[in-house]
Amino acid sequence: MKLCDYIACLIKKNESIVTGIPGYPIMPIWNSVSQIHDIILACHESGAAYIADGWSRITHKAAFVLTTVGPGQTNVFSGIASAYKDNIPLICITGQNNIDTYLKGPFQNSWDIDRGFSVTSVFKNITKYCAEITNIETAKDIIDYAVKISLTGRKGPVLLSIPMNIQMEEINNIKSKEKYNVTLKNDFHTHIRQTKEICVNSLINDSLRPLLLIGWGSYCSNAKDQIYELAKKLNAPIISTIKGKSIVPQDCCYWGHVGSGMSKTTQENLKRYNPDLMICLGASLSGYYMDLIDPFVKKSKLIQIDIDESQLGLFYPVDIGISDDVCSWIKNNLDYLYEKETKRNTKYNLVENIPDNYLMGRSIKYINDNFSSSIIVPDAGNHWLDTLFLCTNVSNELFTNSGLGIMGHAIGSSIGMSLALKNSKKIICITGDGSCLLNLWAAQKIIGDGSFLMNGNEIISAQKYNCNMIFIIYNNSSLGRVRTFQVQHNQMTCSSNIANVNFQMLCNSFNVKSYRVRSLEEFKQAFNYEFNKIRLSVIEVIVSKEEMPLCML
């Protein structure tokens, strides 16, 4: 068996999605995979990475990205960096020129000579593992190691660069040297671990006003049911990080998220409650959100549970830190915790008064109030803040790329989610015009004109693969977050205005059903009609440059 055939079989065995952009140095692998597995052809390498990212977020499995050498490698950089920040397991395999071209200056040279670049040097700080395979004898072991480490412990992306001639070499007679083994580090010696957990359980049982803070690590641990059981037993209110909103259980006392777009009601509840203990489940405790709640929790004890030992107390002092998987920790300790009966205040962010001319805020609130069991994927921009502020219906799942905050990420990510769930749920992707393109599957995508102008090309991918989506494009002909900052700081609104693009006409040219609306009634009519259609559609919403995020009013 050739190495390219082995990779194809590995992908099929793992039931993974494969997406990318072809080029001759990756063609042996591309051809082998395409014979036994569908490949999602993206419009750009960054879009391919975002599509794989969305698929992996939903399935918790590793997704594969195939790219060519040179620009194929550099174009995928942002997608890999984003996956690394958000603990998404991606296996990125890039082609490379034949080994015999080294020192000969080949086309699209990415060897580390003559103004080329070392792939491992470029990607080593944004991957869990990165390697250039130059020896067929170790190739299989390295590939197996990369796939396994991507899914081990704190998940994340890996990148392998494989020369074209190595891809086509035989591996049948090569015995595994077993030199690449993945072992989970024992973060605490057993007796220390047991002592800590006894202290933790005592601290929880002695607490009168416990509070749960759930982060993205809870979602990565797939711990929604366990968090529900813990919150119910402790009768503890829940707050979340922005990404932690993805796993908030229903029928719990949820007080909202902390960080950008945080509700004043959340702060009022924390002040009134005055927690004496905060249990942090899979949250890094970064100053991004801890600075906002420090006045309300600084007198409380703090327990941090995180799968990555290096995160414990890294940004904020903790009383006890346990390195463990959130789901496993709750399962192992729930029986040792006392049931509490104190009633909690369930008041949460009831937004009533939105200015009549704030079409973006009013339309997002309409979606939140009238549609459930959907997936909401906001892109970077003012619409992102309004989504966080207004989307309080926890029967919907919300996914954000707040780790790196890439404009246009939601477009590809939504397509990946659509492909993973096969249109079994509605998806609402909320993005801005600056991000340049929208992609939302199965339900709706809300995006702005800037976002569209950055990644809009992937709408062709959504159309090609029959994604059941509504793209909602908020068009204010500006980079909203930039302009808002300039206005707030009394600066000139320079470089924040963008071309007045008619996205309805543009999307019609892609043969996509499109609307252009200027009022809430027009939005409701178009949205209600398309929501129940099994097809891709676009709703362009014309909004004012002067509309500010509601959380900033």
Coordinates of C-alpha atoms in Angstrom, one line a residue:
M1 CA 0.0 0.0 0.0
K2 CA 1.2 3.5 -0.9
L3 CA 1.3 6.1 1.8
C4 CA -1.4 8.2 0.0
D5 CA -3.7 5.1 0.0
Y6 CA -3.0 4.6 3.7
I7 CA -4.0 8.2 4.5
A8 CA -7.2 7.7 2.4
C9 CA -8.1 4.6 4.4
L10 CA -7.4 6.3 7.7
I11 CA -9.8 9.1 6.8
K12 CA -12.5 6.7 5.8
K13 CA -12.0 4.6 9.0
N14 CA -12.4 7.7 11.1
E15 CA -15.5 8.8 9.2
S16 CA -14.1 12.3 8.9
I17 CA -14.9 15.2 6.7
V18 CA -12.2 16.1 4.1
T19 CA -12.1 19.6 2.6
G20 CA -9.4 21.7 0.9
I21 CA -8.0 23.1 -2.3
P22 CA -6.0 20.9 -4.6
G23 CA -2.6 21.6 -6.2
Y24 CA -0.1 19.2 -7.9
P25 CA 2.0 18.6 -4.8
I26 CA -1.0 17.2 -2.8
M27 CA -2.5 15.3 -5.8
P28 CA -1.4 11.7 -4.9
I29 CA -3.2 12.0 -1.5
W30 CA -6.1 14.0 -3.1
N31 CA -6.7 11.3 -5.8
S32 CA -6.5 8.4 -3.4
V33 CA -9.0 10.0 -1.0
S34 CA -11.4 11.0 -3.7
Q35 CA -11.7 7.4 -4.9
I36 CA -13.2 6.2 -1.6
H37 CA -14.4 9.4 0.2
D38 CA -16.1 12.6 -0.8
I39 CA -14.0 15.8 -0.6
I40 CA -15.6 19.1 0.0
L41 CA -14.0 21.5 -2.5
A42 CA -13.8 24.9 -0.8
C43 CA -13.2 28.3 -2.5
H44 CA -10.2 29.2 -0.5
E45 CA -7.9 27.4 2.0
S46 CA -9.0 29.6 4.9
G47 CA -12.6 28.7 4.0
A48 CA -11.6 25.0 4.0
A49 CA -10.2 25.3 7.5
Y50 CA -13.3 27.0 8.7
I51 CA -15.6 24.4 7.2
A52 CA -13.5 21.6 8.9
D53 CA -13.6 23.6 12.1
G54 CA -17.4 23.8 12.1
W55 CA -17.8 20.1 11.3
S56 CA -15.4 19.2 14.2
R57 CA -17.1 21.5 16.7
I58 CA -20.4 19.7 16.2
T59 CA -19.1 16.1 16.0
H60 CA -16.2 16.3 18.5
K61 CA -14.2 14.3 15.8
A62 CA -11.0 15.2 14.0
A63 CA -11.6 16.8 10.5
F64 CA -9.1 16.7 7.6
V65 CA -7.9 19.6 5.5
L66 CA -5.8 19.0 2.3
T67 CA -3.8 21.9 0.8
T68 CA -1.0 22.4 -1.7
V69 CA 2.5 23.8 -1.0
G70 CA 3.4 27.5 -0.6
P71 CA 0.3 29.6 -0.7
G72 CA -1.8 26.6 0.2
Q73 CA 0.2 26.4 3.5
T74 CA 0.1 30.1 4.3
N75 CA -3.6 30.6 3.3
V76 CA -4.6 28.0 5.9
F77 CA -2.7 29.7 8.7
S78 CA -5.6 31.7 10.2
G79 CA -7.9 28.6 10.2
I80 CA -5.2 26.6 12.0
A81 CA -4.5 29.4 14.5
S82 CA -8.3 29.7 15.3
A83 CA -8.6 25.9 15.8
Y84 CA -5.6 26.0 18.2
K85 CA -7.2 28.8 20.3
D86 CA -10.5 26.9 20.4
N87 CA -9.2 23.4 20.9
I88 CA -10.5 22.1 17.6
P89 CA -8.9 18.8 16.4
L90 CA -8.0 19.4 12.7
I91 CA -5.5 17.3 10.7
C92 CA -4.0 19.5 8.1
I93 CA -2.0 17.7 5.4
T94 CA -0.1 19.9 3.0
G95 CA 1.8 18.9 -0.1
Q96 CA 5.5 19.6 -0.6
N97 CA 7.8 19.5 -3.5
N98 CA 9.8 16.4 -4.2
I99 CA 12.7 15.9 -1.8
D100 CA 15.2 15.9 -4.7
T101 CA 14.2 19.6 -5.4
Y102 CA 15.8 20.7 -2.1
L103 CA 18.6 23.2 -2.8
K104 CA 17.4 23.6 -6.4
G105 CA 14.9 26.4 -6.0
P106 CA 11.6 24.8 -7.1
F107 CA 8.4 26.6 -7.9
Q108 CA 6.4 27.7 -4.8
N109 CA 9.5 26.9 -2.7
S110 CA 8.7 26.3 0.9
W111 CA 12.0 24.7 1.9
D112 CA 13.8 26.8 4.5
I113 CA 16.4 28.3 2.0
D114 CA 16.6 31.2 -0.4
R115 CA 13.7 33.2 1.1
G116 CA 11.6 30.1 1.5
F117 CA 10.1 29.2 4.9
S118 CA 10.2 26.3 7.2
V119 CA 6.7 24.9 7.5
T120 CA 7.4 23.5 11.0
S121 CA 8.8 26.9 12.2
V122 CA 5.8 28.8 10.8
F123 CA 3.2 26.5 12.4
K124 CA 4.9 25.1 15.5
N125 CA 3.3 27.7 17.9
I126 CA -0.3 27.2 16.6
T127 CA -0.4 23.4 16.5
K128 CA -0.2 20.6 19.0
Y129 CA 2.2 18.9 16.6
C130 CA 3.8 19.9 13.3
A131 CA 6.2 17.8 11.2
E132 CA 7.8 17.6 7.7
I133 CA 7.8 13.9 6.7
T134 CA 11.0 13.2 4.7
N135 CA 11.5 9.5 5.4
I136 CA 9.0 6.8 4.3
E137 CA 10.2 4.5 7.1
T138 CA 8.7 6.8 9.8
A139 CA 5.8 8.3 7.8
K140 CA 3.1 5.9 9.0
D141 CA 4.1 6.3 12.7
I142 CA 4.2 10.1 12.4
I143 CA 0.8 10.2 10.8
D144 CA -0.8 7.9 13.4
Y145 CA 0.8 9.9 16.2
A146 CA -0.5 13.2 14.8
V147 CA -4.1 11.9 14.6
K148 CA -3.9 10.5 18.1
I149 CA -2.4 13.6 19.7
S150 CA -4.9 15.9 18.0
L151 CA -7.6 14.1 20.0
T152 CA -5.7 13.5 23.2
G153 CA -6.1 15.7 26.3
R154 CA -6.7 19.3 25.3
K155 CA -7.6 18.8 21.6
G156 CA -6.2 20.8 18.8
P157 CA -4.8 21.0 15.3
V158 CA -1.8 19.2 13.8
L159 CA 0.0 19.9 10.5
L160 CA 1.9 17.5 8.4
S161 CA 3.9 18.5 5.2
I162 CA 4.5 15.5 2.9
P163 CA 6.7 15.7 -0.2
M164 CA 4.9 14.4 -3.3
N165 CA 7.4 11.5 -3.9
I166 CA 7.0 10.3 -0.3
Q167 CA 3.2 10.3 -0.7
M168 CA 3.6 7.7 -3.5
E169 CA 6.1 5.4 -1.8
E170 CA 5.1 1.9 -0.6
I171 CA 4.7 1.2 3.2
N172 CA 3.8 -2.5 3.1
N173 CA 7.2 -3.9 4.2
I174 CA 7.9 -1.2 6.8
K175 CA 7.5 -2.3 10.4
S176 CA 6.3 0.3 13.0
K177 CA 9.2 1.4 15.1
E178 CA 6.7 2.4 17.9
K179 CA 8.7 5.5 18.6
Y180 CA 5.8 7.9 18.4
N181 CA 3.5 7.1 21.4
V182 CA 0.9 9.3 23.0
T183 CA 0.6 9.1 26.7
L184 CA -1.6 11.2 28.9
K185 CA 0.4 13.0 31.5
N186 CA -0.6 12.2 35.1
D187 CA -1.0 15.8 36.2
F188 CA -1.1 15.0 39.9
H189 CA 0.2 12.1 41.9
T190 CA -2.6 9.9 43.2
H191 CA -2.3 10.8 46.9
I192 CA -2.1 14.5 46.0
R193 CA -5.1 14.2 43.7
Q194 CA -7.2 12.4 46.4
T195 CA -6.3 15.0 49.0
K196 CA -7.3 17.8 46.7
E197 CA -10.6 16.2 45.8
I198 CA -11.4 15.7 49.5
C199 CA -10.7 19.4 50.0
V200 CA -12.8 20.3 47.0
N201 CA -15.8 18.3 48.1
S202 CA -15.6 19.8 51.6
L203 CA -15.4 23.3 50.2
I204 CA -18.4 22.7 48.0
N205 CA -20.5 21.1 50.8
D206 CA -19.7 23.9 53.2
S207 CA -20.7 26.5 50.7
L208 CA -24.0 28.4 51.2
R209 CA -24.0 30.2 47.9
P210 CA -22.2 28.3 45.2
L211 CA -21.9 29.6 41.6
L212 CA -21.0 27.6 38.5
L213 CA -18.9 29.3 35.7
I214 CA -18.9 27.1 32.6
G215 CA -16.4 27.6 29.8
W216 CA -15.6 26.1 26.4
G217 CA -13.7 23.2 28.1
S218 CA -17.1 22.0 29.3
Y219 CA -18.4 21.8 25.7
C220 CA -15.2 20.1 24.5
S221 CA -15.8 17.6 27.3
N222 CA -19.4 17.1 26.2
A223 CA -20.5 17.6 29.8
K224 CA -24.0 19.2 29.3
D225 CA -25.9 16.5 31.2
Q226 CA -23.3 16.4 34.0
I227 CA -23.4 20.2 34.4
Y228 CA -27.2 20.0 34.6
E229 CA -27.0 17.3 37.4
L230 CA -24.4 19.3 39.3
A231 CA -26.3 22.6 39.1
K232 CA -29.5 20.8 40.1
K233 CA -27.9 19.1 43.1
L234 CA -26.2 22.2 44.4
N235 CA -29.2 24.4 43.3
A236 CA -26.5 26.7 42.0
P237 CA -27.0 29.5 39.4
I238 CA -24.9 29.3 36.2
I239 CA -22.9 32.0 34.4
S240 CA -20.8 31.2 31.3
T241 CA -18.0 32.5 29.3
I242 CA -18.9 33.6 25.7
K243 CA -18.0 30.2 24.2
G244 CA -19.4 28.4 27.3
K245 CA -22.9 29.5 26.1
S246 CA -22.6 26.6 23.7
I247 CA -23.4 24.1 26.5
V248 CA -25.8 25.9 28.9
P249 CA -28.3 23.3 30.0
Q250 CA -32.0 24.0 29.7
D251 CA -34.2 24.3 32.9
C252 CA -31.3 25.7 35.0
C253 CA -30.9 29.0 36.7
Y254 CA -28.8 30.7 34.0
W255 CA -27.8 34.3 34.6
G256 CA -26.0 34.9 31.2
H257 CA -22.5 35.1 30.0
V258 CA -19.6 37.3 31.1
G259 CA -17.4 39.3 28.8
S260 CA -18.3 41.4 25.7
G261 CA -22.1 41.9 25.4
M262 CA -22.6 41.1 29.1
S263 CA -26.0 42.1 30.5
K264 CA -26.3 44.5 33.4
T265 CA -28.8 42.0 34.8
T266 CA -26.0 39.5 35.1
Q267 CA -24.0 41.9 37.2
E268 CA -27.0 42.8 39.3
N269 CA -27.7 39.1 40.0
L270 CA -24.1 38.5 41.0
K271 CA -24.1 41.5 43.3
R272 CA -27.3 40.4 45.0
Y273 CA -26.3 36.8 45.3
N274 CA -22.8 37.5 46.6
P275 CA -21.4 34.0 45.9
D276 CA -19.1 32.4 48.5
L277 CA -17.8 29.8 46.1
M278 CA -17.3 29.8 42.3
I279 CA -16.7 26.5 40.6
C280 CA -15.0 27.1 37.3
L281 CA -15.5 24.2 34.8
G282 CA -13.3 24.3 31.7
A283 CA -12.8 28.1 31.8
S284 CA -9.4 29.8 31.5
L285 CA -10.3 32.7 33.8
S286 CA -8.8 35.3 31.5
G287 CA -9.0 39.0 32.3
Y288 CA -11.2 39.3 29.2
Y289 CA -14.2 38.5 31.4
M290 CA -12.8 38.1 34.9
D291 CA -12.1 41.8 35.2
L292 CA -15.8 42.4 34.7
I293 CA -16.9 40.2 37.5
D294 CA -14.0 40.5 39.9
P295 CA -15.9 42.9 42.2
F296 CA -18.6 40.3 42.7
V297 CA -16.5 37.2 43.2
K298 CA -13.2 38.4 44.7
K299 CA -14.4 37.5 48.2
S300 CA -15.5 34.0 47.2
K301 CA -13.4 30.8 47.2
L302 CA -12.5 29.6 43.7
I303 CA -12.1 26.1 42.4
Q304 CA -10.9 25.6 38.8
I305 CA -11.3 22.3 36.9
D306 CA -9.4 22.2 33.6
I307 CA -8.0 19.4 31.5
D308 CA -4.8 21.4 30.9
E309 CA -2.7 21.8 34.1
S310 CA -1.0 24.8 32.7
Q311 CA -4.3 26.7 32.7
L312 CA -4.7 26.4 36.5
G313 CA -4.3 29.8 38.1
L314 CA -2.6 31.1 35.0
F315 CA -4.7 34.3 34.7
Y316 CA -6.5 34.5 38.0
P317 CA -5.7 33.2 41.5
V318 CA -7.5 30.0 42.5
D319 CA -7.8 28.3 45.9
I320 CA -7.8 24.8 44.4
G321 CA -7.0 23.7 40.9
I322 CA -7.7 20.2 39.5
S323 CA -6.4 19.0 36.2
D324 CA -9.2 16.8 34.9
D325 CA -11.8 16.4 32.2
V326 CA -14.9 18.3 33.3
C327 CA -17.3 15.5 32.5
S328 CA -15.2 12.9 34.3
W329 CA -14.7 15.1 37.3
I330 CA -18.4 15.7 37.8
K331 CA -19.2 12.0 37.4
N332 CA -16.5 11.0 39.9
N333 CA -17.5 13.5 42.6
L334 CA -21.3 14.1 42.3
D335 CA -22.2 11.4 44.7
Y336 CA -20.0 13.0 47.4
L337 CA -21.7 16.4 47.3
Y338 CA -24.6 17.4 49.5
E339 CA -27.9 18.5 47.9
K340 CA -28.8 22.1 48.6
E341 CA -32.3 23.5 48.7
T342 CA -31.9 27.3 48.7
K343 CA -34.1 29.0 46.1
R344 CA -32.3 31.1 43.5
N345 CA -33.3 34.2 41.6
T346 CA -33.9 33.4 37.9
K347 CA -34.1 36.9 36.5
Y348 CA -32.1 37.1 33.3
N349 CA -31.6 39.9 30.7
L350 CA -35.2 40.8 29.7
V351 CA -34.7 43.2 26.9
E352 CA -37.8 45.2 26.2
N353 CA -37.0 48.7 24.9
I354 CA -35.0 48.5 21.6
P355 CA -35.2 51.8 19.6
D356 CA -37.6 51.5 16.6
N357 CA -34.8 52.4 14.1
Y358 CA -32.5 49.6 15.4
L359 CA -33.3 47.0 12.8
M360 CA -30.3 44.8 13.5
G361 CA -31.2 44.5 17.2
R362 CA -34.9 44.1 16.6
S363 CA -34.5 41.4 14.0
I364 CA -32.0 39.4 16.1
K365 CA -34.4 39.6 19.0
Y366 CA -37.2 38.4 16.8
I367 CA -35.3 35.3 15.9
N368 CA -34.4 34.6 19.6
D369 CA -38.0 35.1 20.7
N370 CA -39.7 33.1 18.0
F371 CA -37.4 30.2 17.0
S372 CA -35.9 27.4 19.1
S373 CA -33.8 24.3 18.7
S374 CA -31.6 26.0 16.3
I375 CA -27.9 26.6 16.0
I376 CA -26.7 30.2 16.1
V377 CA -23.3 31.1 14.7
P378 CA -22.4 34.8 15.0
D379 CA -19.5 36.4 13.1
A380 CA -17.2 39.1 14.3
G381 CA -18.8 42.6 14.3
N382 CA -21.5 44.7 16.0
H383 CA -24.0 41.9 15.2
W384 CA -21.8 39.6 17.3
L385 CA -22.4 41.8 20.4
D386 CA -26.1 42.0 19.7
T387 CA -26.3 38.3 19.3
L388 CA -24.5 37.7 22.6
F389 CA -26.7 40.3 24.3
L390 CA -30.1 39.3 22.9
C391 CA -29.9 35.5 22.4
T392 CA -31.0 34.3 25.8
N393 CA -33.0 31.3 24.6
V394 CA -30.8 28.4 25.8
S395 CA -32.9 25.9 23.7
N396 CA -30.8 27.2 20.9
E397 CA -27.1 26.4 20.7
L398 CA -24.7 29.3 20.1
F399 CA -21.2 28.8 18.7
T400 CA -18.7 31.7 18.6
N401 CA -15.1 32.1 17.4
S402 CA -14.2 34.4 20.2
G403 CA -10.8 32.8 20.7
L404 CA -9.3 34.5 17.7
G405 CA -12.3 36.5 16.6
I406 CA -11.9 36.1 12.8
M407 CA -14.2 38.0 10.5
G408 CA -15.9 35.5 8.2
H409 CA -15.1 32.4 10.3
A410 CA -18.8 31.8 10.9
I411 CA -19.4 31.5 7.1
G412 CA -17.3 28.4 6.6
S413 CA -17.9 27.1 10.1
S414 CA -21.7 27.1 9.5
I415 CA -21.3 25.1 6.3
G416 CA -19.3 22.5 8.2
M417 CA -22.0 22.3 10.8
S418 CA -24.6 21.9 8.1
L419 CA -22.6 19.1 6.5
A420 CA -22.2 17.4 9.9
L421 CA -25.8 17.6 10.9
K422 CA -27.3 16.9 7.5
N423 CA -29.9 19.6 7.9
S424 CA -31.4 18.1 11.1
K425 CA -31.4 21.5 12.8
K426 CA -31.8 25.0 11.8
I427 CA -28.7 27.2 11.8
I428 CA -28.7 30.9 12.3
C429 CA -25.4 32.5 11.4
I430 CA -25.1 36.1 12.4
T431 CA -22.3 38.0 10.7
G432 CA -21.3 41.4 9.5
D433 CA -20.6 43.0 6.1
G434 CA -16.9 43.2 7.0
S435 CA -16.4 39.5 7.3
C436 CA -17.2 39.2 3.6
L437 CA -19.2 36.0 3.3
L438 CA -21.9 34.2 5.1
N439 CA -22.6 30.6 5.5
L440 CA -25.2 29.2 7.7
W441 CA -26.8 25.8 7.3
A442 CA -30.1 24.4 7.9
A443 CA -31.7 27.5 9.3
Q444 CA -30.3 30.9 8.8
K445 CA -27.1 32.8 8.7
I446 CA -26.9 36.4 9.8
I447 CA -23.9 38.2 8.5
G448 CA -22.8 41.8 7.8
D449 CA -21.7 43.3 4.5
G450 CA -18.0 43.6 5.6
S451 CA -17.9 40.0 6.7
F452 CA -19.5 39.0 3.4
L453 CA -16.8 40.9 1.5
M454 CA -14.1 38.9 3.3
N455 CA -15.4 35.4 2.9
G456 CA -18.4 35.7 0.7
N457 CA -16.9 33.3 -1.9
E458 CA -17.8 30.3 0.2
I459 CA -21.5 30.9 -0.5
I460 CA -20.7 29.1 -3.7
S461 CA -19.6 26.1 -1.6
A462 CA -22.9 26.3 0.3
Q463 CA -24.8 26.3 -2.9
K464 CA -22.8 23.5 -4.5
Y465 CA -23.3 21.1 -1.5
N466 CA -27.0 22.0 -1.1
C467 CA -26.8 23.5 2.3
N468 CA -30.1 24.3 3.9
M469 CA -29.2 27.8 5.2
I470 CA -30.3 31.4 5.4
F471 CA -27.6 34.0 5.2
I472 CA -28.6 37.1 6.9
I473 CA -26.3 39.9 5.8
Y474 CA -26.4 43.1 7.8
N475 CA -25.4 45.8 5.4
N476 CA -24.4 49.1 6.9
S477 CA -21.7 49.8 4.3
S478 CA -19.1 50.0 7.1
L479 CA -16.8 48.0 9.4
G480 CA -19.1 48.4 12.3
R481 CA -16.8 47.6 15.2
V482 CA -14.1 49.9 13.9
R483 CA -16.6 52.8 13.3
T484 CA -18.2 52.3 16.7
F485 CA -14.8 52.6 18.4
Q486 CA -14.0 55.7 16.4
V487 CA -17.3 57.4 17.4
Q488 CA -16.9 56.4 21.0
H489 CA -13.5 58.0 21.2
N490 CA -14.5 61.1 19.1
Q491 CA -12.2 60.1 16.3
M492 CA -12.6 60.6 12.5
T493 CA -14.5 57.8 10.9
C494 CA -11.7 57.0 8.5
S495 CA -11.1 53.7 6.8
S496 CA -14.3 52.2 8.3
N497 CA -16.6 52.9 5.4
I498 CA -16.8 50.3 2.7
A499 CA -18.4 50.1 -0.8
N500 CA -22.2 50.1 -1.0
V501 CA -22.6 46.6 -2.4
N502 CA -25.9 45.2 -3.4
F503 CA -25.6 41.7 -2.0
Q504 CA -29.0 40.6 -3.3
M505 CA -27.9 41.1 -6.8
L506 CA -24.5 39.5 -6.1
C507 CA -26.1 36.4 -4.6
N508 CA -28.7 36.2 -7.4
S509 CA -25.8 35.9 -9.8
F510 CA -24.9 32.7 -7.8
N511 CA -28.4 31.5 -8.5
V512 CA -29.3 31.8 -4.8
K513 CA -32.7 33.1 -3.7
S514 CA -32.1 36.5 -2.2
Y515 CA -34.0 39.3 -0.5
R516 CA -33.2 42.9 0.4
V517 CA -35.2 44.3 3.3
R518 CA -35.4 47.7 5.0
S519 CA -38.0 47.1 7.8
L520 CA -38.8 44.6 10.5
E521 CA -42.0 43.6 8.8
E522 CA -40.1 42.9 5.5
F523 CA -37.6 40.9 7.5
K524 CA -40.2 38.8 9.3
Q525 CA -41.9 38.0 6.0
A526 CA -38.8 36.9 4.2
F527 CA -37.4 35.1 7.2
N528 CA -40.6 33.2 8.1
Y529 CA -41.0 32.1 4.5
E530 CA -37.4 30.9 4.0
F531 CA -37.1 29.3 7.4
N532 CA -39.3 26.4 6.4
K533 CA -37.7 26.0 2.9
I534 CA -35.1 23.3 2.4
R535 CA -32.7 25.4 0.4
L536 CA -30.0 28.1 0.6
S537 CA -31.2 31.7 0.7
V538 CA -29.9 35.1 1.5
I539 CA -31.6 38.0 3.4
E540 CA -29.7 41.3 3.1
V541 CA -30.8 43.7 5.8
I542 CA -30.1 47.4 5.2
V543 CA -29.2 48.9 8.6
S544 CA -27.9 52.4 9.6
K545 CA -24.3 53.1 10.3
E546 CA -25.5 54.9 13.4
E547 CA -27.0 51.7 15.0
M548 CA -24.8 50.8 18.1
P549 CA -24.7 47.5 19.9
L550 CA -27.4 47.4 22.5
C551 CA -25.1 46.5 25.3
M552 CA -23.3 49.8 24.8
L553 CA -26.4 52.0 25.1

